[in-house]
Each structure stands twice: as structure tokens, then as C-alpha cells.
């Protein structure tokens, strides 16, 4: 028996992703009976607007989650690790936007356009994970190509904005840019090197084998989302001095030959994809074009010289489809099918 409206909580409601979740819930008219917003002492007492409702931000320590149907966790991995089980123990279903559970086989990792059926597995732990932004973009674009021609190998470079490091990432790029433009020296607090007027060749700390954490998350995420655990996926993540919006350069080998025209025709009608690919008019998506959009933008599709290989370019709003909107879409399927 479906409810007509749900009790919803957002943990980390005042952060970059949390505020987008609150905005998306209002914009998409999610049926909310009661909205609880949580943050740290820094923002407790603020108020946020969600559609027609204005709700206060409370201290997370006050949260009990009794009678709460859905809790979005957007306060980082440590807060998720400490609080998720309290929410599920109180009977809430958790949608976690942090990477904490993304590799846990007992937690479905979901992009609704790609693998909505996996959501049925939420009952095991009461948790659904929303993937990293680049894994979302890749899965949305690769799923229809995989269905049409099978995937043999994926190679990808990401061009990621500072918003991926949260509010502090935005502040560091602002501060360094102002200091350098005024001829002053600058220091780094969030990123390991200067980010202003620079490009860094990794996202996240280095792990075994020299891979960066962001790269490992993407490989794990894409394999899980496409239900292809052995798919060879090779990723290089880069961080750019861009505030919002990201892009990916993708090279994909398919089992059966796909021409660029065939790939265009497939992607033009694929769920969650907006094709922007016209050489004659010079039309292709940029990271800035993607900001404010909920689709994954695809362009510059071309046939590589190698057999059965395509190159293309993706752009995505990191905070919307790359985080908040994907999480709200998960919630929409949960209430439509399960809650
Ligand atoms: N930013 C992105 O592009 C992006 C994309 C995909 C996924 N994610 C994931 O989304 C999560 C949130 O990232 P974000 O970029 O939104 O971070 P953010 O801008 O730094 O915001 C963090 C939020 O968490 C709250 N918070 C932090 N520590 C807390 C604590 N101990 N108790 C209660 N609240 C606490 C903050 O509250 P105050 O306002 O009180 O400080 C703020 O609301 C992360 O797990 C990140 O990996 C981010």
C-alpha cells in the first residue's frame, strides 16, 4: 500500500550536494509529508526552501529517524559510516551519496536509467548507494551501446571540477585565483597542489598500484552498473580549475562493429542521454553547458582507426545528475515500486 506522502530526511542538507537534493525534491514535486534537514553545528539554525516548504536545519546529533521513510546521506563518508545504521535500525531506507557502500555487494548501486531493477536488493541492508558522477555518466552512455553491440574494453579520461571536493574545494579555487590575480603567493589546503590555473593528474588519494581513489571508484562503479564484473575499464582522472560541471573523453571497443552514425542513432533515443553532436554546426557539449541539466550530454562521436572502436565526449552536471538528481530519481523509483 503506497503512501500519498513520505517522511524524508537529508543529512548534510547545507552542503553542495545536500542543497541540490533539497532543490531537486522541490522541483520534481517529491511527495513530502515531513522534511527533516540535518547538518553540523556550523549550519544548524539555518533554513532551506524545498518547493513550497521552508524547513529548519537541525543538528545531526538530534536525529532519531523514528517514522522517517527515507534518509539521504550527503555529509561525507565518515558521517555515513557513523549514522547510516542508526537510520536503518529506526526503519528508514537510506540513499547514500558517499562512496562508503558503493562496492558492498549487499547494497545496490543504482542509476535508474541503467539498472533500476537492482533496487529490489535494498531490503538486505536497507541501503541504496548512488555512484560517483563519472561512473553515472559512463553507465548512462555505455548501457545502450552495450545492449546494441556488447562491450570489450573501455578507456576513459575524466576532467573533474573542484565542486567534487565539496564546499572547501570551491573556496580553495576562489581564494587561489584571487591571490594569484593580485600577484600574491598562495598555499594549498584541500588539493595536494595549486589548483588555480593548473591541472592535477588524479582525483583522491593514491592506492595500491598507483591508482587514485577516484579511478578505482569509477572502475568498480561501471562494472557494477553494467553488471559486467570482468569488463576491462582503464581510467585516468584529472582535476581542473572549473567550479561546476565535468567532462569525460571515452574510447570504447565493442564486440560488434558500430558506425558513428549507428551509435548516434542509439544514443539519440537512450534514456538520460542528450545528444549534441553535429559537425556542420560545430555542436558539441561542454562542461558549462551541462550545468543545470539533468541529462548526460554526448558529442564528438567518431570511429577510431582500430577495429570496432568509437571515441566520444560526455559532459555532466556533477552536482545534479552526478549526485543529487540521481539520488532523488532512486527515491522516486523506491516509492513507486517498493515503499
Ligand atoms: N560535491 C560533489 O560534486 C559530489 C558528487 C558526488 C558525490 N558527492 C558526495 O556527496 C557527499 C557530500 O559532498 P558535498 O560536496 O556536498 O560536501 P560539502 O559541500 O562539504 O557539504 C558537507 C555537508 O555535510 C555536513 N556535515 C559535515 N560534517 C558533518 C557532521 N559531522 N555532522 C553533521 N553534518 C556534517 C555539512 O554541514 P555544515 O554546513 O554544518 O558544515 C554539509 O551540510 C560526499 O560524500 C561526497 O563524496 C559529492
XYZ file of N, CA and C in Angstrom, residues 48-194:
441
model
N 16.083 26.170 4.884
C 16.170 25.908 3.443
C 14.770 25.783 2.866
N 14.650 26.178 1.606
C 13.368 26.111 0.896
C 13.334 24.834 0.058
N 12.245 24.073 0.191
C 12.062 22.876 -0.631
C 10.682 22.979 -1.263
N 10.618 23.393 -2.515
C 9.310 23.654 -3.126
C 8.598 24.730 -2.331
N 7.381 24.418 -1.840
C 6.607 25.411 -1.073
C 6.947 25.403 0.410
N 7.776 24.436 0.812
C 8.025 24.252 2.250
C 9.344 24.905 2.646
N 9.339 25.610 3.796
C 10.587 26.135 4.345
C 10.872 25.345 5.623
N 12.064 24.738 5.708
C 12.333 23.855 6.856
C 13.620 24.283 7.547
N 13.661 24.129 8.871
C 14.881 24.482 9.611
C 15.932 23.397 9.510
N 17.194 23.822 9.604
C 18.310 22.858 9.634
C 18.619 22.564 11.095
N 18.637 21.265 11.425
C 18.883 20.872 12.812
C 20.241 20.185 12.941
N 20.703 20.136 14.170
C 21.957 19.454 14.476
C 21.762 17.939 14.289
N 22.682 17.293 13.587
C 22.525 15.859 13.314
C 22.396 15.052 14.607
N 23.090 15.475 15.652
C 23.030 14.745 16.928
C 21.595 14.623 17.443
N 20.699 15.508 16.989
C 19.301 15.445 17.451
C 18.480 14.396 16.692
N 19.035 13.854 15.599
C 18.235 12.989 14.714
C 17.920 11.656 15.389
N 16.680 11.200 15.248
C 16.274 9.879 15.738
C 15.776 9.002 14.591
N 15.247 9.605 13.558
C 14.735 8.920 12.360
C 13.524 8.021 12.633
N 12.877 8.138 13.834
C 11.667 7.343 14.091
C 10.584 7.784 13.115
N 9.998 6.830 12.400
C 8.909 7.166 11.483
C 9.372 7.813 10.196
N 10.693 7.931 10.017
C 11.210 8.510 8.762
C 11.247 7.407 7.699
N 10.720 7.707 6.505
C 10.708 6.695 5.437
C 12.036 6.636 4.697
N 12.590 7.800 4.376
C 13.773 7.866 3.511
C 14.781 8.852 4.081
N 16.049 8.455 4.109
C 17.094 9.386 4.539
C 18.168 9.459 3.457
N 18.404 10.657 2.950
C 19.518 10.891 2.024
C 20.746 11.224 2.867
N 21.868 10.522 2.635
C 23.116 10.846 3.335
C 24.058 11.557 2.363
N 24.310 12.844 2.640
C 25.181 13.658 1.779
C 26.108 14.501 2.655
N 26.691 13.849 3.668
C 27.582 14.587 4.583
C 28.970 13.968 4.604
N 29.296 13.139 3.612
C 30.623 12.546 3.551
C 30.634 11.152 4.159
N 31.730 10.458 3.813
C 31.851 9.043 4.160
C 31.864 8.784 5.670
N 32.529 9.687 6.444
C 32.649 9.433 7.888
C 31.292 9.535 8.564
N 30.520 10.536 8.156
C 29.182 10.698 8.745
C 28.298 9.510 8.335
N 28.402 9.091 7.081
C 27.633 7.915 6.640
C 28.002 6.705 7.494
N 29.320 6.505 7.705
C 29.770 5.329 8.466
C 29.212 5.346 9.878
N 29.106 6.534 10.457
C 28.654 6.622 11.846
C 27.133 6.556 11.980
N 26.403 7.076 10.959
C 24.966 7.304 11.146
C 24.025 6.405 10.340
N 24.509 5.807 9.270
C 23.589 5.060 8.399
C 22.857 3.961 9.165
N 23.597 3.206 9.979
C 22.947 2.073 10.640
C 21.931 2.531 11.674
N 22.131 3.729 12.238
C 21.111 4.247 13.167
C 19.820 4.517 12.407
N 19.959 5.024 11.181
C 18.757 5.322 10.382
C 18.058 4.034 9.958
N 18.826 3.038 9.503
C 18.179 1.788 9.057
C 17.583 1.050 10.259
N 18.265 1.129 11.435
C 17.724 0.471 12.639
C 16.385 1.087 13.036
N 16.199 2.367 12.739
C 14.925 3.041 13.060
C 13.858 2.748 11.994
N 14.243 1.998 10.945
C 13.252 1.596 9.938
C 13.272 2.413 8.658
N 14.197 3.379 8.571
C 14.261 4.210 7.354
C 15.045 3.481 6.255
N 14.748 3.813 5.004
C 15.574 3.361 3.880
C 16.558 4.484 3.583
N 17.841 4.108 3.455
C 18.902 5.099 3.254
C 19.329 5.143 1.786
N 19.495 6.359 1.274
C 20.147 6.551 -0.032
C 21.451 7.282 0.259
N 22.570 6.579 0.050
C 23.881 7.130 0.421
C 24.588 7.663 -0.820
N 24.978 8.936 -0.748
C 25.656 9.566 -1.887
C 27.174 9.490 -1.697
N 27.623 9.063 -0.527
C 29.071 8.933 -0.310
C 29.561 7.624 -0.923
N 30.887 7.469 -1.083
C 31.392 6.219 -1.667
C 31.380 5.035 -0.701
N 30.928 5.239 0.542
C 31.086 4.222 1.593
C 30.637 2.823 1.167
N 29.433 2.712 0.597
C 28.861 1.382 0.331
C 28.903 1.008 -1.150
N 29.593 1.811 -1.962
C 29.490 1.634 -3.416
C 30.024 0.292 -3.907
N 30.921 -0.341 -3.107
C 31.463 -1.633 -3.543
C 30.860 -2.789 -2.748
N 29.901 -2.509 -1.857
C 29.318 -3.547 -0.996
C 28.280 -4.349 -1.785
N 28.508 -5.650 -1.978
C 27.570 -6.439 -2.787
C 26.175 -6.528 -2.168
N 26.058 -6.212 -0.861
C 24.738 -6.238 -0.220
C 24.003 -4.910 -0.352
N 24.632 -3.947 -1.011
C 23.998 -2.637 -1.210
C 23.877 -2.382 -2.713
N 22.659 -2.275 -3.251
C 22.562 -1.986 -4.687
C 23.131 -0.613 -5.019
N 23.900 -0.562 -6.101
C 24.455 0.695 -6.617
C 23.634 0.998 -7.862
N 22.933 2.145 -7.862
C 21.868 2.284 -8.866
C 21.921 3.619 -9.607
N 21.755 3.509 -10.928
C 21.422 4.645 -11.791
C 20.107 4.239 -12.457
N 18.994 4.880 -12.129
C 17.700 4.353 -12.564
C 17.576 4.073 -14.060
N 18.187 4.879 -14.927
C 18.081 4.609 -16.375
C 18.808 3.327 -16.760
N 19.737 2.886 -15.906
C 20.637 1.787 -16.278
C 20.232 0.468 -15.625
N 19.979 0.481 -14.311
C 19.767 -0.793 -13.598
C 18.743 -0.657 -12.466
N 17.605 -0.034 -12.763
C 16.581 0.201 -11.734
C 16.140 -1.096 -11.061
N 16.174 -2.216 -11.791
C 15.700 -3.484 -11.219
C 16.543 -3.904 -10.006
N 17.808 -3.441 -9.962
C 18.676 -3.784 -8.827
C 18.149 -3.240 -7.505
N 17.259 -2.242 -7.587
C 16.756 -1.614 -6.363
C 16.052 -2.603 -5.445
N 15.535 -3.695 -6.010
C 14.840 -4.675 -5.165
C 15.770 -5.198 -4.064
N 17.096 -5.131 -4.298
C 18.059 -5.606 -3.306
C 18.219 -4.673 -2.111
N 17.470 -3.568 -2.063
C 17.631 -2.621 -0.946
C 17.254 -3.261 0.387
N 16.428 -4.329 0.332
C 15.915 -4.907 1.581
C 17.023 -5.574 2.402
N 18.134 -5.983 1.768
C 19.187 -6.698 2.511
C 19.732 -5.833 3.655
N 20.109 -4.594 3.344
C 20.659 -3.727 4.407
C 19.847 -2.456 4.606
N 18.824 -2.259 3.779
C 18.034 -1.026 3.905
C 18.755 0.175 3.311
N 19.759 -0.099 2.455
C 20.591 0.981 1.900
C 20.651 0.852 0.377
N 20.621 1.990 -0.310
C 20.916 2.050 -1.745
C 22.056 3.055 -1.901
N 23.040 2.731 -2.741
C 24.146 3.674 -2.979
C 23.969 4.342 -4.333
N 24.268 5.630 -4.374
C 24.285 6.378 -5.633
C 25.761 6.539 -6.028
N 26.121 6.195 -7.286
C 27.552 6.175 -7.653
C 28.164 7.567 -7.789
N 29.484 7.553 -7.986
C 30.251 8.742 -8.345
C 29.743 9.349 -9.655
N 29.895 10.654 -9.804
C 29.396 11.310 -11.021
C 29.968 10.720 -12.322
N 31.292 10.493 -12.434
C 31.782 9.973 -13.719
C 31.244 8.577 -14.026
N 31.052 7.748 -12.988
C 30.501 6.396 -13.219
C 29.057 6.505 -13.715
N 28.319 7.489 -13.207
C 26.935 7.691 -13.666
C 26.936 8.051 -15.152
N 27.767 9.028 -15.529
C 27.797 9.471 -16.937
C 28.200 8.320 -17.853
N 29.241 7.588 -17.447
C 29.715 6.480 -18.284
C 28.633 5.414 -18.436
N 27.992 5.050 -17.323
C 26.996 3.970 -17.388
C 25.798 4.378 -18.249
N 25.361 5.636 -18.114
C 24.208 6.097 -18.908
C 24.541 6.024 -20.407
N 25.755 6.392 -20.786
C 26.114 6.384 -22.213
C 26.489 4.986 -22.714
N 27.110 4.176 -21.842
C 27.599 2.864 -22.305
C 26.505 1.795 -22.341
N 25.489 1.919 -21.454
C 24.470 0.856 -21.377
C 23.801 0.617 -22.737
N 23.319 1.646 -23.431
C 22.674 1.371 -24.719
C 23.645 0.826 -25.770
N 24.925 1.216 -25.693
C 25.913 0.672 -26.633
C 26.198 -0.790 -26.300
N 26.251 -1.098 -24.991
C 26.469 -2.489 -24.559
C 25.304 -3.361 -25.026
N 24.076 -2.864 -24.874
C 22.907 -3.648 -25.293
C 22.923 -3.883 -26.803
N 23.395 -2.888 -27.563
C 23.355 -2.994 -29.027
C 24.506 -3.818 -29.591
N 25.691 -3.718 -28.979
C 26.860 -4.306 -29.653
C 27.823 -5.027 -28.725
N 27.561 -5.042 -27.417
C 28.472 -5.684 -26.463
C 29.726 -4.840 -26.257
N 30.249 -4.828 -25.036
C 31.464 -4.046 -24.765
C 32.644 -4.983 -24.585
N 33.789 -4.592 -25.157
C 35.023 -5.373 -24.995
C 35.967 -4.659 -24.030
N 36.052 -3.330 -24.165
C 37.011 -2.582 -23.338
C 36.631 -1.107 -23.333
N 36.842 -0.447 -22.194
C 36.554 0.982 -22.078
C 37.797 1.694 -21.557
N 38.183 2.780 -22.218
C 39.304 3.615 -21.756
C 38.771 5.035 -21.638
N 39.080 5.680 -20.521
C 38.434 6.979 -20.302
C 39.317 7.923 -19.505
N 39.264 9.212 -19.844
C 39.889 10.255 -19.020
C 38.794 11.178 -18.531
N 38.865 11.560 -17.259
C 37.852 12.469 -16.724
C 38.467 13.853 -16.516
N 37.630 14.877 -16.614
C 38.034 16.275 -16.401
C 37.078 16.831 -15.356
N 37.504 16.766 -14.073
C 36.558 16.951 -12.971
C 36.716 18.313 -12.293
N 35.586 18.896 -11.865
C 35.609 20.238 -11.273
C 35.936 20.193 -9.777
N 36.212 21.349 -9.212
C 36.561 21.405 -7.787
C 35.358 21.148 -6.881
N 34.129 21.276 -7.407
C 32.965 21.015 -6.551
C 32.963 19.582 -6.046
N 33.667 18.682 -6.767
C 33.746 17.293 -6.321
C 34.395 17.162 -4.950
N 35.144 18.173 -4.536
C 35.766 18.155 -3.209
C 34.936 18.939 -2.201
N 33.666 19.198 -2.537
C 32.778 19.872 -1.590
C 32.992 21.374 -1.553
N 32.298 21.999 -0.588
C 32.348 23.459 -0.459
C 33.780 23.960 -0.312
N 34.621 23.176 0.387
C 36.010 23.617 0.602
C 36.800 23.630 -0.712
N 36.437 22.766 -1.638
C 37.091 22.758 -2.951
C 36.784 24.029 -3.720
N 35.523 24.447 -3.673
C 35.108 25.696 -4.329
C 35.874 26.873 -3.719
N 35.918 26.891 -2.385
C 36.570 28.016 -1.695
C 38.058 28.084 -2.024
N 38.703 26.905 -2.162
C 40.145 26.912 -2.452
C 40.428 27.484 -3.850
N 39.614 27.112 -4.830
C 39.834 27.658 -6.179
C 39.565 29.170 -6.199
N 38.500 29.601 -5.495
C 38.208 31.051 -5.438
C 39.386 31.801 -4.819
N 39.846 31.314 -3.678
C 40.896 32.012 -2.928
C 42.201 32.054 -3.726
N 42.588 30.914 -4.295
C 43.865 30.881 -5.031
C 43.796 31.777 -6.270
N 42.644 31.782 -6.940
C 42.512 32.611 -8.145
C 42.667 34.087 -7.785
N 41.992 34.507 -6.725
C 42.074 35.918 -6.308
C 43.517 36.271 -5.924
N 44.165 35.373 -5.155
C 45.537 35.668 -4.723
C 46.483 35.774 -5.919
N 46.374 34.834 -6.844
C 47.295 34.847 -7.992
C 47.024 36.038 -8.906
N 45.754 36.401 -9.077
C 45.408 37.548 -9.930
C 45.900 38.858 -9.322
N 46.121 38.823 -7.999
C 46.631 40.025 -7.339
C 48.139 39.941 -7.094
N 48.768 38.963 -7.765
C 50.233 38.872 -7.695
C 50.746 38.360 -6.367
N 49.859 37.722 -5.587
C 50.314 37.195 -4.288
C 50.557 35.689 -4.395
N 51.380 35.148 -3.486
C 51.589 33.694 -3.476
C 50.380 33.037 -2.803
N 50.284 31.718 -2.984
C 49.108 31.032 -2.441
C 49.520 29.678 -1.870
N 48.705 29.143 -0.985
C 49.002 27.807 -0.438
C 47.854 26.849 -0.735
N 48.074 25.552 -0.477
C 47.053 24.532 -0.756
C 46.583 23.917 0.552
N 45.259 23.786 0.699
C 44.724 23.110 1.881
C 43.917 21.879 1.489
N 43.168 21.980 0.392
C 42.263 20.889 0.006
C 42.924 19.969 -1.018
N 43.530 20.571 -2.041
C 44.164 19.785 -3.100
C 45.670 19.724 -2.834
N 46.340 18.649 -3.304
C 47.759 18.473 -2.953
C 48.691 19.463 -3.649
N 48.229 20.077 -4.736
C 48.996 21.114 -5.428
C 48.037 22.266 -5.717
N 48.629 23.400 -6.160
C 47.787 24.530 -6.554
C 46.783 24.062 -7.615
